[in-house]
Coordinates of C-alpha atoms in Angstrom, one line a residue:
X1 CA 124.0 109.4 81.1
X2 CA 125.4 112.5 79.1
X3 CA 126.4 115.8 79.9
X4 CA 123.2 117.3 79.5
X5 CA 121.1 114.6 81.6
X6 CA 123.3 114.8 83.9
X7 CA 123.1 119.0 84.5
X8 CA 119.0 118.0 83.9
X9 CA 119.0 115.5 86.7
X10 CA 121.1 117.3 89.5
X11 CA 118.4 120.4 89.0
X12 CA 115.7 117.7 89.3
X13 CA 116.8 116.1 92.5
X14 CA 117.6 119.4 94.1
X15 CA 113.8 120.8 93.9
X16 CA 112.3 120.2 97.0
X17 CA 110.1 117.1 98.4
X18 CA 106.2 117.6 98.1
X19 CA 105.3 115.1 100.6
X20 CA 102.8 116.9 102.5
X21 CA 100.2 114.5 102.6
X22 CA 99.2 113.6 99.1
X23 CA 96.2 111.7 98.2
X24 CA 96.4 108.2 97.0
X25 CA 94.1 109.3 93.9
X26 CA 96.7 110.9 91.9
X27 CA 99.2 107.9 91.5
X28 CA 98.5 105.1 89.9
X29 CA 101.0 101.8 88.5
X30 CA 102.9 102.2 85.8
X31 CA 104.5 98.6 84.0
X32 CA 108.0 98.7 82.1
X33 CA 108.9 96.0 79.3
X34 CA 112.4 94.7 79.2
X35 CA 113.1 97.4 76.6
X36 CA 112.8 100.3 79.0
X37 CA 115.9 102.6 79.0
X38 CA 117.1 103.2 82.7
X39 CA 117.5 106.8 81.9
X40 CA 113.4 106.8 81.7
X41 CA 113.5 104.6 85.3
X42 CA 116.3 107.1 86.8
X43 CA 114.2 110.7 85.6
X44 CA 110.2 109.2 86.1
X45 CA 110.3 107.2 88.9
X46 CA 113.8 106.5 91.2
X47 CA 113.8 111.2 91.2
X48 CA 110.0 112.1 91.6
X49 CA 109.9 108.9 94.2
X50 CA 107.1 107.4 91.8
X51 CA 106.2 103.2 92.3
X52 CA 106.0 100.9 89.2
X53 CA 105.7 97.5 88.2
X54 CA 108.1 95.7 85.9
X55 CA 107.2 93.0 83.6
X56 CA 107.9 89.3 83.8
X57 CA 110.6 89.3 81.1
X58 CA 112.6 90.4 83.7
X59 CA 112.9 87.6 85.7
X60 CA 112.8 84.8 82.9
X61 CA 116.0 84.0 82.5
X62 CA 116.6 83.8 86.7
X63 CA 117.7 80.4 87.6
X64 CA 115.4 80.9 90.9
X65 CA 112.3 81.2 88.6
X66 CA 113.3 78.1 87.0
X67 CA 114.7 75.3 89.5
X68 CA 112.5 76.9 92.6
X69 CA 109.5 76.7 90.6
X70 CA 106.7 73.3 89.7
X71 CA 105.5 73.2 86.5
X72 CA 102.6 74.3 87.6
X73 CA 103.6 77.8 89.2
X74 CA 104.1 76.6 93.1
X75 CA 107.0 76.6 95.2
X76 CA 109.6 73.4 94.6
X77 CA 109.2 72.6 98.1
X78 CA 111.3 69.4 97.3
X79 CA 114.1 71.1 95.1
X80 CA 114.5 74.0 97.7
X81 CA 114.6 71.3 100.6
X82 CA 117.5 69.5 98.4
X83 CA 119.6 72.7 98.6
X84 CA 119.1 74.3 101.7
X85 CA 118.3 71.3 104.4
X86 CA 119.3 71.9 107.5
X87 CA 120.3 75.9 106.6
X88 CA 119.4 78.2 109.6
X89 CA 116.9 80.5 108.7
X90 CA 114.8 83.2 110.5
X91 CA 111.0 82.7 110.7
X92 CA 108.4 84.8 112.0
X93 CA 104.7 84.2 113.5
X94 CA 102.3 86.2 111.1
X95 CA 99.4 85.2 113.3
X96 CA 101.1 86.9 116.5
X97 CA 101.9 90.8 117.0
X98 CA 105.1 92.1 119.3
X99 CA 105.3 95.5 119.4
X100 CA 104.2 96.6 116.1
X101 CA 106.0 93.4 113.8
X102 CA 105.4 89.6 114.4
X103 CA 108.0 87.4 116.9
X104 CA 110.7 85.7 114.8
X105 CA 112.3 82.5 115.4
X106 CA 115.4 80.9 113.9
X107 CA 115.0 77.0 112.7
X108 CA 116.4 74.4 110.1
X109 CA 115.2 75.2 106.7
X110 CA 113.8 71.6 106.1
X111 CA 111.6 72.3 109.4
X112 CA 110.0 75.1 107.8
X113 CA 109.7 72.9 104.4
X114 CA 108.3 70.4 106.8
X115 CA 105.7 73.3 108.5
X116 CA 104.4 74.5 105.3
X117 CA 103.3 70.9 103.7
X118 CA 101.6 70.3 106.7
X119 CA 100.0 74.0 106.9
X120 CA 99.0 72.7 102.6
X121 CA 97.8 69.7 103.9
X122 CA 95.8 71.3 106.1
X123 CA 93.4 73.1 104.3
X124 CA 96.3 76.1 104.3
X125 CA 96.4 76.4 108.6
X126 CA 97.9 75.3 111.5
X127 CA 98.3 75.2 115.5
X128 CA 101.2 76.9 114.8
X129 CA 100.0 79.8 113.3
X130 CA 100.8 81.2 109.6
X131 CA 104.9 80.8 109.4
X132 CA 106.7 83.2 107.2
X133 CA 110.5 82.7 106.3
X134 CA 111.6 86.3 105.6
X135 CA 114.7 88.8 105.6
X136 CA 116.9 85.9 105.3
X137 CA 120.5 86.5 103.8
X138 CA 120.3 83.5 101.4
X139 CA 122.6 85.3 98.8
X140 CA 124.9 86.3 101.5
X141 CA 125.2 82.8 102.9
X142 CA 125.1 81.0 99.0
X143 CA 126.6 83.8 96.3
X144 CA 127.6 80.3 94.5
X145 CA 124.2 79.5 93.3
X146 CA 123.7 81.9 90.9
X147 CA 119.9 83.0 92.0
X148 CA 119.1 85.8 90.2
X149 CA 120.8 88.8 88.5
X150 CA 120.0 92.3 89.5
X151 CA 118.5 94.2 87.0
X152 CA 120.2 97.8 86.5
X153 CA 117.5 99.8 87.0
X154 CA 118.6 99.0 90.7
X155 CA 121.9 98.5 90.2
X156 CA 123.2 101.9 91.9
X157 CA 122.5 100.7 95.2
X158 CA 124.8 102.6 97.6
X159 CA 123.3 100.5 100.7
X160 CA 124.7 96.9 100.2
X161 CA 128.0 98.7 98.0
X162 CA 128.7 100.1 101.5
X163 CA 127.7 97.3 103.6
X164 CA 129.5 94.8 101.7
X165 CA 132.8 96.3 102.5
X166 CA 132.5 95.3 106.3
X167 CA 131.0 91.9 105.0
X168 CA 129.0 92.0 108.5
X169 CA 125.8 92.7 106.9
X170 CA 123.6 93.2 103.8
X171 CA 120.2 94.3 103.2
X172 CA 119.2 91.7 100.3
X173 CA 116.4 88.7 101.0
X174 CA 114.5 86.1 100.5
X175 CA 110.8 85.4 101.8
X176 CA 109.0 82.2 101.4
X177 CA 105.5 82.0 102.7
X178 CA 102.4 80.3 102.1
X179 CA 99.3 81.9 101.4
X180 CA 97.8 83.8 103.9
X181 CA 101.1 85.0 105.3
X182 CA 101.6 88.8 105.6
X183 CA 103.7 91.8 106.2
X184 CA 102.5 94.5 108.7
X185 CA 101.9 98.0 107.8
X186 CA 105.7 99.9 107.4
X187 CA 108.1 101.6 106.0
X188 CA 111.7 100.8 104.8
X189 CA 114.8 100.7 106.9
X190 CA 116.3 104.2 106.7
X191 CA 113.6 105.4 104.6
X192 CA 115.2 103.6 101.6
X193 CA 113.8 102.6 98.5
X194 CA 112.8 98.5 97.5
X195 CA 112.1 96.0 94.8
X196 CA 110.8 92.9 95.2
X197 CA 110.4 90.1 93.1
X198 CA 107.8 87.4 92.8
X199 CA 110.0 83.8 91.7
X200 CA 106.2 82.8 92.3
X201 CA 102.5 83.5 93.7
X202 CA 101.0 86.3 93.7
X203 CA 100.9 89.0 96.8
X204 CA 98.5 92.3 97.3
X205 CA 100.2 95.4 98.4
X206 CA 98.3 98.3 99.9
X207 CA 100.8 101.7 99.4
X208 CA 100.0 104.9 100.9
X209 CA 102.8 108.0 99.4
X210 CA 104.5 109.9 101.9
X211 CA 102.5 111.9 104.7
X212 CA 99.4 109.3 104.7
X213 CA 101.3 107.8 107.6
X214 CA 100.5 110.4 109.9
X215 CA 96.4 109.7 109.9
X216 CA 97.5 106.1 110.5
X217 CA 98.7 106.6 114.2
X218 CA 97.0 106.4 117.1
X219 CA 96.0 108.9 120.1
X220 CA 99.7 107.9 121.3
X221 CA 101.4 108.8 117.8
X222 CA 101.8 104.9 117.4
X223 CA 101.6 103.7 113.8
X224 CA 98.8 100.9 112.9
X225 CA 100.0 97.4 113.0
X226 CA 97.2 96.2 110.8
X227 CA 95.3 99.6 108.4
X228 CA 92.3 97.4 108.0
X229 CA 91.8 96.7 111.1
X230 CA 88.6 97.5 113.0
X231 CA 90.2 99.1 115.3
X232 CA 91.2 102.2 112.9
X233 CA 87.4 103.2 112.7
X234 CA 87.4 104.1 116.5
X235 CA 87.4 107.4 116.5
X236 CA 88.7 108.2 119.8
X237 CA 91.8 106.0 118.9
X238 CA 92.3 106.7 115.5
X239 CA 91.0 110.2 115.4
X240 CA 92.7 111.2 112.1
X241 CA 92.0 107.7 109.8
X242 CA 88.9 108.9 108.3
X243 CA 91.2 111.8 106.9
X244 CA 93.8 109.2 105.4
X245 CA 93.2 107.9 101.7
X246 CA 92.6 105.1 100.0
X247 CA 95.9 103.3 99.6
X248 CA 97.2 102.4 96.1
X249 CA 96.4 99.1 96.0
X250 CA 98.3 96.5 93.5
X251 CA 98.5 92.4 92.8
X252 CA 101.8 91.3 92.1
X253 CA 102.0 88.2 89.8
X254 CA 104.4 86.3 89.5
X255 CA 107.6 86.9 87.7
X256 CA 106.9 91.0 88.1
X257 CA 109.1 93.0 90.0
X258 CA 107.6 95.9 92.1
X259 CA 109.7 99.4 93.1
X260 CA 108.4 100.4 96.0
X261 CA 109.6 104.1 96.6
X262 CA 111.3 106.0 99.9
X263 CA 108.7 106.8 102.9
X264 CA 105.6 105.1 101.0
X265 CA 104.1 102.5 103.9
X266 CA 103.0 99.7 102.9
X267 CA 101.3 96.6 103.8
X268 CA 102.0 93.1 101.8
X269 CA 99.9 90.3 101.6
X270 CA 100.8 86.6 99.8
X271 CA 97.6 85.4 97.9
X272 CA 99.1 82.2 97.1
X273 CA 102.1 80.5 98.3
X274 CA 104.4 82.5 97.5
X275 CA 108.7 83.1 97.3
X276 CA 110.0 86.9 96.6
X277 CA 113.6 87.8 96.5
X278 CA 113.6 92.2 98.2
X279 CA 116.4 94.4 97.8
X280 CA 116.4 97.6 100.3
X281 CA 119.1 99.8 98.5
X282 CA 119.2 103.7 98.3
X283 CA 121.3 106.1 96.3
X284 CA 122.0 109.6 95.3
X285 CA 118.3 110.0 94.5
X286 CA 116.8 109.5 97.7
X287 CA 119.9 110.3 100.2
X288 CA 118.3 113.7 101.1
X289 CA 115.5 111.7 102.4
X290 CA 117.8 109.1 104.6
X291 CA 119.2 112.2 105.8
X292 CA 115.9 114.0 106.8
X293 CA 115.3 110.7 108.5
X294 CA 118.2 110.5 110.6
X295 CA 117.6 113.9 111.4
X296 CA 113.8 113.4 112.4
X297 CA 114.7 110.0 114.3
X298 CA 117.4 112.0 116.4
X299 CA 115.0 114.2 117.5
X300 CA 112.7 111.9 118.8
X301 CA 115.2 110.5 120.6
X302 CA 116.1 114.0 122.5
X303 CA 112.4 114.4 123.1
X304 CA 112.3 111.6 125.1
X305 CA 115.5 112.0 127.1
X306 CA 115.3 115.8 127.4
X307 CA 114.5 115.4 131.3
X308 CA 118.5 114.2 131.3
X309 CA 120.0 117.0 128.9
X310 CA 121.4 118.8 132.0
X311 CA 122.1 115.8 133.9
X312 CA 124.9 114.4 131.8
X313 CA 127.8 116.0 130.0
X314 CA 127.9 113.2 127.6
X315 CA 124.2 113.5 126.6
X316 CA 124.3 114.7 122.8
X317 CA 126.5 111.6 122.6
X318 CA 124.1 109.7 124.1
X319 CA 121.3 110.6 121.8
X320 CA 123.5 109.6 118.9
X321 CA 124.4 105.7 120.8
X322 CA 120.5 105.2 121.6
X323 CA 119.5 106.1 117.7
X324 CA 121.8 103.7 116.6
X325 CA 120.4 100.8 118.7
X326 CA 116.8 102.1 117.6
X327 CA 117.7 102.6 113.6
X328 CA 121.4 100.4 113.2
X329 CA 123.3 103.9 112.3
X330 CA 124.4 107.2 113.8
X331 CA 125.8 110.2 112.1
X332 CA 129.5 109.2 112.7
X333 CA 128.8 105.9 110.4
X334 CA 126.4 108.2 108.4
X335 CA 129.6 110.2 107.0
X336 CA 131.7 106.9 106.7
X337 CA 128.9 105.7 104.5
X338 CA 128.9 108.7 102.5
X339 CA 132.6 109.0 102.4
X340 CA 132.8 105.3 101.7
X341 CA 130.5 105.9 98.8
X342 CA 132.4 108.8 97.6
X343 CA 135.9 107.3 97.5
X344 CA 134.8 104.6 95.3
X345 CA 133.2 107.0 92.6
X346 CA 136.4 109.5 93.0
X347 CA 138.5 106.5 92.0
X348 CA 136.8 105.5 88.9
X349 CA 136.4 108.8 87.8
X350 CA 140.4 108.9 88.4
X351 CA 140.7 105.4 86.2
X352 CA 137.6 105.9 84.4
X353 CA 137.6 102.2 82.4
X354 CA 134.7 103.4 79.8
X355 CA 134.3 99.6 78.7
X356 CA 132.4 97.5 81.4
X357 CA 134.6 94.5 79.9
X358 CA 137.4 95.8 81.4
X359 CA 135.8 96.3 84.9
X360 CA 137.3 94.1 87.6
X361 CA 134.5 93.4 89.7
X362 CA 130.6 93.9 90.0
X363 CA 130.8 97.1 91.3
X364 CA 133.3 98.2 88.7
X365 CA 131.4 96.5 86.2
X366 CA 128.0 98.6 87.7
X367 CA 129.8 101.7 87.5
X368 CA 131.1 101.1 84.0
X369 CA 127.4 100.6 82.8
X370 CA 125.9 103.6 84.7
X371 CA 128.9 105.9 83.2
X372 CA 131.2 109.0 84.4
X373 CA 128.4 111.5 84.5
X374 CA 126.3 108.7 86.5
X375 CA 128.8 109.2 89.1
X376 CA 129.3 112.5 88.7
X377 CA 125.6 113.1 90.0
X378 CA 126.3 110.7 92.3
X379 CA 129.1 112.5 93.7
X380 CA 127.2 116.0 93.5
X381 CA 124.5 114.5 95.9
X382 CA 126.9 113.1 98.2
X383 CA 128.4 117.0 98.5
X384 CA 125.2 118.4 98.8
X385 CA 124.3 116.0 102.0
X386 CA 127.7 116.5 103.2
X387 CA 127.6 120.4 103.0
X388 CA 124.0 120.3 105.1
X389 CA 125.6 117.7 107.4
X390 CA 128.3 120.3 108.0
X391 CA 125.6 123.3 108.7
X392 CA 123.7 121.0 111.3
X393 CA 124.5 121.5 115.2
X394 CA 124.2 117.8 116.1
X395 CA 126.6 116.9 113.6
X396 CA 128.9 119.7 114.8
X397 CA 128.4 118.3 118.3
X398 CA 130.2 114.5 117.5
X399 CA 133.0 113.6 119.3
X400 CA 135.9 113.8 116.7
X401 CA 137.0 110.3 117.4
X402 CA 133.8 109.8 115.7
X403 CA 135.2 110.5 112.3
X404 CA 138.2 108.9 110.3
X405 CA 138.1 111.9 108.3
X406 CA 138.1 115.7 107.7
X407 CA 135.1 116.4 106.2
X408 CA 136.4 119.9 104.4
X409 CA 139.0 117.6 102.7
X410 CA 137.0 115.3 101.2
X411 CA 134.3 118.0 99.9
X412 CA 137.3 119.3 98.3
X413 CA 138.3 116.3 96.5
X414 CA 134.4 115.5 95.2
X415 CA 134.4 119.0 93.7
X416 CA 137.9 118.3 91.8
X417 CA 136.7 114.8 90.6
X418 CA 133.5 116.5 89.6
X419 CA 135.1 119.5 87.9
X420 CA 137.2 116.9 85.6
X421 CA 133.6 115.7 84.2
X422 CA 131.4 118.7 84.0

């Protein structure tokens, strides 16, 4: 990213959202070859929150796609079995609803290898119902094996760079499940962007773009657990559904790799049997909309407390302890995020090693390919959430214990570091 891309994308991501339920008609799938410059990524699809599809080519070289993978294109039951055995991993029950998600179970890898011959067997079903291994932390728990690489169209991925520093958590899985299996109707933790790759199979995704979500709920302002459902016709239910468009609909093969943008719900299905490696991640292009989530998610949760407001002095913080048990962060770990984020990008900007060979670790070595003006925008998005943050009561309400840090100071030192590039 140069000088001028750089000035062209910070106007771009400042324009505001148009997310006011827009009809399924006017998007369609775009697909990118291996020779794709990110810069065409970055400005048509991760800024104007646009999905697309990326060739095969991708994913050839991935060691996954070639020891995880028959001859024939189906799941290596036996090679997988070989090098996970008894491996802990979580499973849930496609073919039973709690709340609006399917009960999960933890069990020994080679019981779930066992499940899903038998479910082959078996004409492809089972007493047990259709079993679905997903959001397991396989690279987490095996970094040694060398699975895949991530491509660097999704490379600036501020979510596991910040969650990899407490090395408690990331948000990057694996899913194996055989055909039939599915994925209710959702969207992505803290409204963040995905990709997800097909190492084999083929899966259906229904997309609706931001806004569609709201004919999709029910007299109680519950989403849909299932959009085609039966259920949705019923008017006195669903009384908004026949307003809703038709989603986007798309078949993954396999080998592609779909991006799957912030706020667009979706619904997955696996048409065969099926393994997919997803990334949640998020960045500078889509942080205004974490931060409207956040924002919209602490609201709810004063609506429904508000009987207590004058009840309890400690009720503001309250809000802020019961919307981290709902979403898995507050605003306090909100601004350590971003100021985690920020520190990193100050310091390169302060060492600035232009060759990537010289880079000391991935990150580095991420930051090196993006460039300096890369995270200069980054850095210009992080102030402009940051100066909002500052203008917004709730945040002005937080204990200061809450914070490690002044937040004037560090604004202060993103507009130096920023100043030394632009």
């Amino acid at each position: 990213m140069d000088r001028e891309t750089f000035h062209n994308c910070c106007s771009l991501a400042k324009m505001p959202r148009q997310i006011h339920q827009q009809h399924c008609s006017s998007y369609f799938i775009e697909y990118l070859e291996r020779e794709t410059p990110y810069l065409k990524f970055f400005k048509n699809y991760l800024i104007p929150n646009q999905p697309c599809m990326f060739s095969k080519k991708f994913t050839e070289d991935w060691n996954c796609r070639k020891n995880w993978v028959t001859v024939d294109g189906k799941p290596n039951l036996q090679r997988l079995l070989h090098e996970f055995d008894e491996t802990p991993v979580p499973v849930a029950n496609c073919s039973a609803k709690e709340y609006n998600s399917n009960p999960k179970q933890i069990m020994p890898f080679k019981e779930f290898i066992q499940y899903w011959r038998e479910y082959i067997q078996n004409g492809h079903s089972s007493p047990k119902g259709c079993l679905y291994l997903k959001d397991w932390h396989m690279q987490r728990n095996f970094p040694e094996h060398n699975t895949y690489k991530n491509p660097i169209y999704f490379s600036s991925d501020w979510l596991n760079e910040y969650w990899d520093t407490s090395e408690v958590d990331d948000y990057r899985f694996v899913y194996m499940g055989p055909k039939g299996s599915w994925t209710p109707f959702h969207a992505d933790v803290f409204r963040s962007y995905s990709w997800s790759a097909n190492i084999c199979g083929r899966k259906k995704w229904l997309l609706y773009p931001p806004g569609q979500e709201e004919f999709l709920r029910d007299c109680h302002g519950n989403l849909a657990y299932d959009v085609t459902a039966p259920v949705l016709q019923d008017k006195g239910l669903y009384a908004q559904f026949e307003e809703a468009c038709q989603p986007l609909e798309i078949i993954q093969e396999a080998g592609e790799i779909i991006f799957v943008p912030s706020g667009w719900h979706h619904q997955v299905y696996n048409l065969e049997d099926t393994i997919s490696i997803n990334h949640n991640w998020l960045n500078g292009c889509n942080l205004d909309i974490m931060w409207q989530f956040l924002q919209d998610e602490l609201f709810s949760v004063q609506r429904e407390i508000e009987d207590w407001r004058d009840t309890m002095d400690t009720w503001h913080q309250h809000c802020q302890v019961i919307m981290k048990s709902c979403t898995g962060i507050d605003y306090g770990e909100f601004a350590s995020f971003l100021k985690t984020i920020a520190n990193t990008r100050i310091s390169f900007l302060n060492s600035c090693p232009r060759n990537a060979d010289n880079c000391q670790d991935l990150l580095a070595e991420s930051l090196c390919a993006l460039g300096p003006h890369h995270a200069a925008f980054d850095l210009q998005r992080v102030l402009q959430i940051f100066e909002s943050m500052l203008g917004n009561e709730d945040f002005k309400r937080l204990d200061p214990s809450a914070l490690s840090f002044k937040p004037e100071e560090l604004l202060q030192e993103i507009r130096e570091a920023v100043r030394t590039i632009v």
